[in-house]
Amino acid sequence: MLYTYTMQECIETLQNKINNLSIFVIPNNREYKCKLNRSMKLNIQDTFNKVLPADPLSDSTVRREVKNACFSHVQPTAPSAPSLLHVSTDMLNNLGLSEEDASSDFFKNIFSGTAILDGTAPYSMCYGGHQFGHWAGQLGDGRAINLAEVVHNDQRWALQLKGAGPTPYSRGADGFAVLRSSIREHLCSESMFHLGVPTTRSLSLMLTGDQVMRDVMYDGNSAYEPGAVVCRAAESFIRFGNFQIFASREDYDNLRVLADYTIKHFFPGITAGTKEGYVQFFKEVSNRTLKMVIDWQRVGFVHGVMNTDNMSILGLTIDYGPYGWLEGYDPKWTPNTTDRNQRRYRYGNQPTVALWNLFQLANALHPIIGEGKPLEEILEAYKADFSELFVDMMRKKLGLAIDNRGDVELIDGIVQLFALSETDMTIFFRLLSTVLKVDASANALERVHKSFYKPDELTDDIKNQWIKWFDKYIERLHDETISDVARMENMNRTNPKYVLRNYMAQLAIDAAESGDYGLIDELYTLLRNPYDDQPSQEKWFAKRPEWARHKIGSSMLSCSS
Ligand code: AMP
Ligand code: MG
């Protein structure tokens, strides 16, 4: 049931009557009325800001170097006219909230940064990072504000607003976020979860009602865009860079404190406070990071900015910026125009960059471990494990359940064929599952025909190479003991039918910028079941349209967000 209160009543009522959750601060002293939904309860159990050292300065917005501390207390900036555009029903469930809760003013106020939860102390984290291969010093949450940690069904969720205003770490930037990048983060993080890729989540997407100035392509054409706030959720938002910043300042006491906190709360099988524990911790981070990257390669996700400040210590995909999805299979492709020349973060380089980033984390942890050898061994193991896991993953994409050393040749062969003519990765692997053991190779090639962007470019020579590959592939399928149908089912659980193609997100953005938010929910719903055939949604099982090939937002993305 909803009640309407004045601000004063709101504060008094909440302080007196609601035990678990209430609004108690109105940032910026804005006057407003709020409605409370008494059923909305969050089981708040903060740890990060309770046990780790805080920046003693409490001024939210004065940009500064923050030493000897893991975070600074920050107040979100209240937006002028917040409105909820979309909420993830899955995340509502995860937090024990109802759809009625989501439609309350209370929800809107909390998750837009208008008000904060009683008994909580929002904060931004201090971290550093290597950006494009170079140490950049202190970065920190320049526009992320952690609200609280919530525990529901034994699962911990740190809730974090992105785009809710400046923090001590905002450096020269404004702390806000625009609608286009917020739609991209909200949709992509939820869709990655349903693809089975470890990721941070997104609870809600709000318009702020304020305008934000951005120069999208960094070419001097600045313009106002609608501002937005996303509420992200993850077990923790700690990054490699949180450890690096202490190591870079030779603050080994706090480095140890942070490592012990992280191990104790998020790596339950490991003993904190010992050298062996830190080594085991690093090994686990390495394993999780590798698993995440293998999943990226499997679904064709390109992160775009794999700086060490964008690497989650829990091995989650984090910070959805200029990311993109492979359409034509091209290991050299990156969506990030800022990285156009070097292509450091191109699709094919992601596993190597993850290793490079782990190497930086190893350097940061070295002072509390005291010897390099165990760390080096873990980094060496990453290389071997990667080769094995990559082949396993590709074998699954090809529907090959039985381990066979000759499969490496089949895998290499297909990657070489993809280079001859632009081939849509998602469509190709999905259609490959329809190939039958009894097929002639020419027939099999017909089955994947829809995946070629320019069928006219398929010369006789290229077709012959494909047919030779299919000869080997079909012969190999005969080693498999399961039926064609069972193989198809397996393949369709590895090879998604629907991914958030770059142009799809852009269509949702274009519509939203002209006031139509329907496509956001349509894509959200579609991408909740990316491995299922959804006959009414066949239009999204299609190659990127030509108009999107070079369109800003669809194939070219900058870090501007
Ligand atoms: P990114 O590469 O997007 O992960 O951002 C790198 C750093 O810049 C991080 O410390 C971010 O918090 C910060 N940052 C990015 N955009 C903004 C913004 N609009 N306002 C303040 N800080 C930002
Ligand atoms: Mg970042």
Coordinates of C-alpha atoms in Angstrom, one line a residue, residues 7 26-32 77-81 114 210:
M7 CA 9.6 15.3 3.4
I26 CA 17.6 13.9 0.8
P27 CA 20.8 14.8 -1.1
N28 CA 21.2 18.4 -2.1
N29 CA 18.4 19.3 0.3
R30 CA 15.8 19.1 -2.5
E31 CA 12.2 19.5 -1.3
Y32 CA 9.9 16.8 -2.5
T77 CA 23.5 14.0 -6.6
A78 CA 19.7 14.1 -6.7
P79 CA 18.4 14.2 -10.3
S80 CA 15.8 16.9 -11.1
A81 CA 13.1 14.6 -12.5
T114 CA 17.4 11.1 -4.9
D210 CA 18.9 16.3 -16.5

